């Protein structure tokens, strides 16, 4: 209940960590460490997709699937109803062992609902400036813009460390050792 506080977050969790740190500092609390691990761009909310097919594809990547794993053409997938799309993703994720073999469709549906709500939260969040130091760990292989630029505009001091891998592989060997 008493600082100094050390906070870190990955992806959307980085937005949450920054907001927590900002609110703590407003209350006069000390934040001795704020680490952002390949954070969501604080300005990217409005650019995030809101159609179900695009969200499902992003969700598939969040599960750990790669574009190489998704062998069915996207236009073919879009012809399926939502449950069939989720079933396809579930079987695919099981086949490449990125989810447990006993994961149910009902559980995956709940995970997708959480993912959808997180995207809605990101879309509506507007980051305020932060008057402290941020340590930013950015994946070298980026599909989107470099987060260092956006966060440098919002924080007093940003120290950037480039980590091998992408948004997901940076947490797996051998890249996790660098992180």
Short mmCIF file of C-alpha atoms in Angstrom, two decimals:
data_model
loop_
_atom_site.label_atom_id
_atom_site.label_comp_id
_atom_site.label_asym_id
_atom_site.label_seq_id
_atom_site.Cartn_x
_atom_site.Cartn_y
_atom_site.Cartn_z
CA UNK A 1 0.00 0.00 0.00
CA UNK A 2 3.01 2.33 0.21
CA UNK A 3 5.54 2.99 -2.58
CA UNK A 4 7.90 3.33 -4.14
CA UNK A 5 6.02 1.45 -6.84
CA UNK A 6 7.53 -0.55 -9.68
CA UNK A 7 5.15 -1.13 -12.56
CA UNK A 8 5.42 -2.82 -15.92
CA UNK A 9 3.01 -3.87 -18.64
CA UNK A 10 3.04 -5.55 -22.03
CA UNK A 11 0.97 -4.45 -25.01
CA UNK A 12 -2.33 -3.07 -23.68
CA UNK A 13 -1.03 -3.71 -20.17
CA UNK A 14 1.52 -0.97 -20.82
CA UNK A 15 -1.31 1.55 -21.19
CA UNK A 16 -2.71 0.37 -17.87
CA UNK A 17 0.71 0.59 -16.18
CA UNK A 18 1.23 4.17 -17.46
CA UNK A 19 -2.19 5.25 -16.26
CA UNK A 20 -1.58 3.65 -12.86
CA UNK A 21 1.81 5.39 -12.59
CA UNK A 22 0.33 8.72 -13.68
CA UNK A 23 -2.46 8.52 -11.10
CA UNK A 24 -0.07 7.45 -8.35
CA UNK A 25 2.22 10.42 -9.08
CA UNK A 26 -0.76 12.81 -9.07
CA UNK A 27 -1.45 11.53 -5.52
CA UNK A 28 2.13 12.28 -4.52
CA UNK A 29 3.30 8.66 -4.58
CA UNK A 30 6.72 7.62 -5.86
CA UNK A 31 6.98 5.41 -8.94
CA UNK A 32 10.58 4.18 -9.05
CA UNK A 33 10.21 2.08 -12.21
CA UNK A 34 7.81 2.13 -15.13
CA UNK A 35 8.54 -0.45 -17.80
CA UNK A 36 6.62 -0.69 -21.05
CA UNK A 37 7.12 -3.92 -22.96
CA UNK A 38 6.30 -3.48 -26.64
CA UNK A 39 3.46 -1.15 -25.71
CA UNK A 40 0.38 -0.33 -27.66
CA UNK A 41 0.80 3.04 -29.35
CA UNK A 42 -1.19 5.46 -27.18
CA UNK A 43 -2.49 7.20 -30.32
CA UNK A 44 -3.43 4.04 -32.24
CA UNK A 45 -6.86 3.46 -30.70
CA UNK A 46 -8.91 4.86 -33.54
CA UNK A 47 -6.88 2.84 -36.06
CA UNK A 48 -7.75 -0.48 -34.44
CA UNK A 49 -10.23 -2.62 -36.37
CA UNK A 50 -13.77 -2.99 -35.12
CA UNK A 51 -15.12 -5.55 -37.58
CA UNK A 52 -15.35 -9.13 -36.34
CA UNK A 53 -13.18 -10.71 -39.05
CA UNK A 54 -10.26 -8.34 -38.43
CA UNK A 55 -10.62 -8.74 -34.68
CA UNK A 56 -10.57 -12.52 -35.06
CA UNK A 57 -7.35 -12.34 -37.02
CA UNK A 58 -5.71 -10.12 -34.37
CA UNK A 59 -7.08 -12.48 -31.72
CA UNK A 60 -5.51 -15.43 -33.55
CA UNK A 61 -2.13 -13.69 -33.40
CA UNK A 62 -2.70 -12.92 -29.72
CA UNK A 63 -3.24 -16.65 -29.12
CA UNK A 64 0.17 -17.30 -30.64
CA UNK A 65 -0.74 -18.23 -34.20
CA UNK A 66 1.33 -16.78 -37.01
CA UNK A 67 0.31 -15.73 -40.50
CA UNK A 68 1.98 -18.95 -41.70
CA UNK A 69 -0.33 -20.97 -39.41
CA UNK A 70 -3.52 -19.44 -40.81
CA UNK A 71 -3.70 -21.51 -43.96
CA UNK A 72 -7.33 -20.86 -44.86
CA UNK A 73 -7.81 -17.72 -46.99
CA UNK A 74 -9.39 -14.83 -45.10
CA UNK A 75 -12.23 -14.40 -47.58
CA UNK A 76 -13.02 -18.11 -47.11
CA UNK A 77 -13.11 -17.62 -43.34
CA UNK A 78 -15.39 -14.60 -43.62
CA UNK A 79 -18.06 -16.81 -45.25
CA UNK A 80 -18.31 -18.91 -42.09
CA UNK A 81 -20.52 -17.92 -39.18
CA UNK A 82 -18.83 -16.69 -36.02
CA UNK A 83 -18.86 -20.03 -34.16
CA UNK A 84 -17.39 -21.82 -37.17
CA UNK A 85 -14.65 -19.19 -37.41
CA UNK A 86 -13.85 -19.65 -33.71
CA UNK A 87 -13.92 -23.45 -34.11
CA UNK A 88 -11.46 -23.19 -36.97
CA UNK A 89 -9.13 -20.99 -34.90
CA UNK A 90 -9.42 -23.32 -31.92
CA UNK A 91 -8.54 -26.44 -33.91
CA UNK A 92 -5.71 -24.61 -35.64
CA UNK A 93 -4.33 -23.31 -32.32
CA UNK A 94 -4.53 -26.80 -30.84
CA UNK A 95 -2.77 -28.32 -33.85
CA UNK A 96 0.25 -26.02 -33.46
CA UNK A 97 0.11 -26.34 -29.66
CA UNK A 98 -0.36 -22.68 -28.77
CA UNK A 99 -3.41 -23.51 -26.62
CA UNK A 100 -4.09 -26.52 -24.39
CA UNK A 101 -5.47 -29.57 -26.19
CA UNK A 102 -8.52 -29.60 -23.88
CA UNK A 103 -9.50 -25.96 -24.43
CA UNK A 104 -13.22 -25.71 -25.16
CA UNK A 105 -15.00 -23.54 -27.69
CA UNK A 106 -16.93 -21.92 -24.82
CA UNK A 107 -13.66 -20.91 -23.15
CA UNK A 108 -12.25 -19.53 -26.41
CA UNK A 109 -15.48 -17.55 -26.90
CA UNK A 110 -14.98 -15.98 -23.44
CA UNK A 111 -11.35 -15.17 -24.27
CA UNK A 112 -12.48 -13.49 -27.48
CA UNK A 113 -15.06 -11.43 -25.55
CA UNK A 114 -12.28 -10.20 -23.22
CA UNK A 115 -10.10 -9.44 -26.25
CA UNK A 116 -12.97 -7.48 -27.86
CA UNK A 117 -13.52 -5.48 -24.67
CA UNK A 118 -9.79 -4.73 -24.44
CA UNK A 119 -9.82 -3.40 -28.00
CA UNK A 120 -12.83 -1.21 -27.14
CA UNK A 121 -10.95 0.12 -24.11
CA UNK A 122 -7.86 0.90 -26.19
CA UNK A 123 -10.02 2.62 -28.82
CA UNK A 124 -11.51 4.96 -26.22
CA UNK A 125 -8.40 5.59 -24.06
CA UNK A 126 -6.54 8.87 -24.46
CA UNK A 127 -3.15 8.84 -22.76
CA UNK A 128 -2.19 11.89 -20.75
CA UNK A 129 1.42 13.01 -20.38
CA UNK A 130 3.59 11.32 -17.78
CA UNK A 131 6.14 13.38 -15.85
CA UNK A 132 8.50 10.52 -14.99
CA UNK A 133 10.94 8.16 -16.66
CA UNK A 134 9.74 5.29 -18.83
CA UNK A 135 11.89 2.29 -19.71
CA UNK A 136 10.56 1.03 -23.04
CA UNK A 137 11.38 -2.44 -24.38
CA UNK A 138 10.52 -2.43 -28.09
CA UNK A 139 10.45 -5.52 -30.29
CA UNK A 140 12.83 -5.16 -33.24
CA UNK A 141 10.43 -6.90 -35.64
CA UNK A 142 7.43 -4.57 -35.74
CA UNK A 143 4.27 -4.86 -37.79
CA UNK A 144 3.13 -1.41 -36.67
CA UNK A 145 4.82 1.91 -36.02
CA UNK A 146 7.71 2.24 -33.60
CA UNK A 147 6.28 2.92 -30.12
CA UNK A 148 9.32 4.94 -29.04
CA UNK A 149 8.24 8.00 -31.02
CA UNK A 150 4.73 8.12 -29.56
CA UNK A 151 5.85 7.55 -26.00
CA UNK A 152 8.68 10.10 -26.29
CA UNK A 153 6.01 12.72 -26.96
CA UNK A 154 4.07 11.78 -23.83
CA UNK A 155 6.79 11.29 -21.23
CA UNK A 156 9.49 13.43 -19.69
CA UNK A 157 12.19 10.80 -20.29
CA UNK A 158 12.04 7.59 -22.32
CA UNK A 159 14.90 5.10 -22.36
CA UNK A 160 14.48 2.66 -25.25
CA UNK A 161 15.85 -0.89 -25.38
CA UNK A 162 15.43 -2.88 -28.60
CA UNK A 163 14.67 -6.56 -28.01
CA UNK A 164 15.05 -9.22 -30.71
CA UNK A 165 11.86 -10.80 -31.98
CA UNK A 166 8.34 -9.55 -32.49
CA UNK A 167 5.48 -8.63 -30.17
CA UNK A 168 5.00 -12.30 -29.25
CA UNK A 169 8.33 -14.02 -29.86
CA UNK A 170 10.18 -11.60 -27.57
CA UNK A 171 8.78 -13.67 -24.68
CA UNK A 172 10.08 -16.96 -26.04
CA UNK A 173 13.60 -18.41 -26.14
CA UNK A 174 16.06 -17.22 -27.21
CA UNK A 175 14.69 -13.63 -27.18
CA UNK A 176 13.26 -13.74 -23.67
CA UNK A 177 16.81 -13.97 -22.26
CA UNK A 178 17.57 -10.58 -23.83
CA UNK A 179 14.34 -9.12 -22.53
#
